[in-house]
Short mmCIF file of C-alpha atoms in Angstrom, two decimals:
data_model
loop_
_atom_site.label_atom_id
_atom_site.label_comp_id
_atom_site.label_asym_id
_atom_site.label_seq_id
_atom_site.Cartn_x
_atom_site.Cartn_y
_atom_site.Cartn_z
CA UNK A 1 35.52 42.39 -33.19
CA UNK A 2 38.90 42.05 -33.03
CA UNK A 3 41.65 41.47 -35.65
CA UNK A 4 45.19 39.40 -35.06
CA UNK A 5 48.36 39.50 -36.33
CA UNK A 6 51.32 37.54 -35.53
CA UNK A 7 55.29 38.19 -35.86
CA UNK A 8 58.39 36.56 -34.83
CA UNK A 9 58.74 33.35 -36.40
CA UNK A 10 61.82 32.06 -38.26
CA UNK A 11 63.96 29.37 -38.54
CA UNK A 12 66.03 28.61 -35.27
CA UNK A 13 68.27 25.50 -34.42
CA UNK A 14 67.51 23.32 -31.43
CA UNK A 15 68.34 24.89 -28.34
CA UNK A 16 67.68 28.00 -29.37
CA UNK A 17 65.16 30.41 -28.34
CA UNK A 18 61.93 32.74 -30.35
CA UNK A 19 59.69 35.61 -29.25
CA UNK A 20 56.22 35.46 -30.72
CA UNK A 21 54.24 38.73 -30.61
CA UNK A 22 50.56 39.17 -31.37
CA UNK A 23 49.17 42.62 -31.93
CA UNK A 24 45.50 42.66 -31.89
CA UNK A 25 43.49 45.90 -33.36
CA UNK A 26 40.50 47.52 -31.18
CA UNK A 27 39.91 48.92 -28.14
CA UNK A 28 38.62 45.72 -26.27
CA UNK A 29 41.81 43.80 -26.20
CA UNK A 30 41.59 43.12 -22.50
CA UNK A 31 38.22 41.87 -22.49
CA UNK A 32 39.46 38.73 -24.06
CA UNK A 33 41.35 35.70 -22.73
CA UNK A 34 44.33 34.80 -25.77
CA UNK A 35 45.36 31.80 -26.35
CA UNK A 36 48.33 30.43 -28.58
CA UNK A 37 47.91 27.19 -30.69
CA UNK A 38 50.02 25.11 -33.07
CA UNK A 39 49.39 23.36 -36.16
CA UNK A 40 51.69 20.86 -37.98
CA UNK A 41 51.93 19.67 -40.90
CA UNK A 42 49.67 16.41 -41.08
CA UNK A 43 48.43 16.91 -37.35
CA UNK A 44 45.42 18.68 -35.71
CA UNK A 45 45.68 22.02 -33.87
CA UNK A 46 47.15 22.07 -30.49
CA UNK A 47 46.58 23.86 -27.76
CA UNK A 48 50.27 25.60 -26.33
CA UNK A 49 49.34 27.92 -23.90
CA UNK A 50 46.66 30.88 -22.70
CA UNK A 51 46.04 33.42 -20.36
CA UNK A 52 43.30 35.17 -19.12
CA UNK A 53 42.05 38.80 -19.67
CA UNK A 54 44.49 40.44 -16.84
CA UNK A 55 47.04 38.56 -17.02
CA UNK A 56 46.97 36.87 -13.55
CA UNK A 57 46.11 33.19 -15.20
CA UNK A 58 48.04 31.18 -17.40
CA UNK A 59 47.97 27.91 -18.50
CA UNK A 60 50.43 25.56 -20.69
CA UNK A 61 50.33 22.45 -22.18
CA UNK A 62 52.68 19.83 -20.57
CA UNK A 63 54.53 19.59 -23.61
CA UNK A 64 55.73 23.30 -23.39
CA UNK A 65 55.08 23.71 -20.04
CA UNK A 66 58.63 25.09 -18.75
CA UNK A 67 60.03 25.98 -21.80
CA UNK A 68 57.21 28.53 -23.26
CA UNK A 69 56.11 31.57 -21.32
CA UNK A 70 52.80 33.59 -22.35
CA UNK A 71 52.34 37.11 -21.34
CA UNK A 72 50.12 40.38 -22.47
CA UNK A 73 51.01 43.81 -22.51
CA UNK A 74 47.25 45.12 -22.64
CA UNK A 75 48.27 48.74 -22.92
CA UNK A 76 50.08 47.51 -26.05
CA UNK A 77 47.16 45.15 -27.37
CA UNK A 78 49.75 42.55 -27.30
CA UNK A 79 50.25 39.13 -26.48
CA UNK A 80 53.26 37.64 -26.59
CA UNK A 81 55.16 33.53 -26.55
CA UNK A 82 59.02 33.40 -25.30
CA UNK A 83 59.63 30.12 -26.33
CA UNK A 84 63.43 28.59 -25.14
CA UNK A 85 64.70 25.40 -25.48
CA UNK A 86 63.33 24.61 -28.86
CA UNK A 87 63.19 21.03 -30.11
CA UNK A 88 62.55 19.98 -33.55
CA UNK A 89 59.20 18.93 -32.59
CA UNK A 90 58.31 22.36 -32.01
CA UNK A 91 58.23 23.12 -35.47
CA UNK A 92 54.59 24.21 -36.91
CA UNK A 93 52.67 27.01 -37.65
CA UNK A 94 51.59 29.59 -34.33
CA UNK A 95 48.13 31.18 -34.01
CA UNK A 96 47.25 33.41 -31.46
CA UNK A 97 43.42 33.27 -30.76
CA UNK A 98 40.86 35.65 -28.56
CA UNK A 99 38.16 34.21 -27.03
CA UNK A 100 35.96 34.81 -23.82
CA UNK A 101 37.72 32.34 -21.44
CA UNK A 102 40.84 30.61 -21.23
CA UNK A 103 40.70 27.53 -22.73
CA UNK A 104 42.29 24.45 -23.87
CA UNK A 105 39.84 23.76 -27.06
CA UNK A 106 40.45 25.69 -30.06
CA UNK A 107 36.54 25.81 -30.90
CA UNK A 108 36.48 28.14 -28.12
CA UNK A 109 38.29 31.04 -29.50
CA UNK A 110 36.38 33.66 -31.51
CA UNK A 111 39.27 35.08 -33.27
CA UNK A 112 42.30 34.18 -35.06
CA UNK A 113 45.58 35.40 -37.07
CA UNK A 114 46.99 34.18 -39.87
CA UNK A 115 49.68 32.42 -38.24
CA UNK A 116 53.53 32.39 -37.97
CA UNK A 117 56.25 29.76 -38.99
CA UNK A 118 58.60 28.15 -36.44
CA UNK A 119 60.88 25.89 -37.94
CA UNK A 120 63.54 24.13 -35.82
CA UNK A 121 65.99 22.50 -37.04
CA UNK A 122 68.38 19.81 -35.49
#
């Protein structure tokens, strides 16, 4: 089992740019894949990015896709989102997930923390 918790949230104006950091608890963190989801207000939980249990895979959603960059640190049991370029639309709450494989569906991750606020503003 593993336990998540996110940092790094805030409020930030358009443009601007956030570091999300997940620590995760245990001695397994590199056996899972993480993944990093959204959730506004209103509006189902997206998928935003993953990457697999090394490191060498990673996958975005187009809507982030060139603005967002996931990464682990598996020595630190961390994974982290640089997020640049923010738009408005950005604005939910962030979950980082662990599951087996990386994967677009949230059903498919085991594991999840509490979340994080973004807020950008315009």
């Amino acid at each position: 089992q593993v336990q998540l918790v996110e940092s790094g949230g805030g409020l930030v104006q358009a443009g601007g740019s956030l570091r999300l950091s997940c620590a995760a608890s245990g001695r397994t963190f590199s056996s899972y894949a993480m993944g990093w989801f959204r959730q506004a207000p209103g509006l189902e939980r997206e998928f935003v990015a993953a990457i697999s249990r090394s490191g060498g895979y990673t996958k975005y959603s187009d809507s982030v896709k060139g603005r967002f960059t996931i990464s682990r640190d598996n020595a630190k049991n961390t994974v982290y989102l640089q997020m640049a370029s923010l738009k408005p639309e950005d604005t939910a709450v962030y979950y980082c997930a662990a599951g087996s494989y990386t994967n677009t569906g949230w059903r498919a991750y085991d594991y999840w923390g509490q979340g994080t606020q973004v807020t950008v503003s315009s």
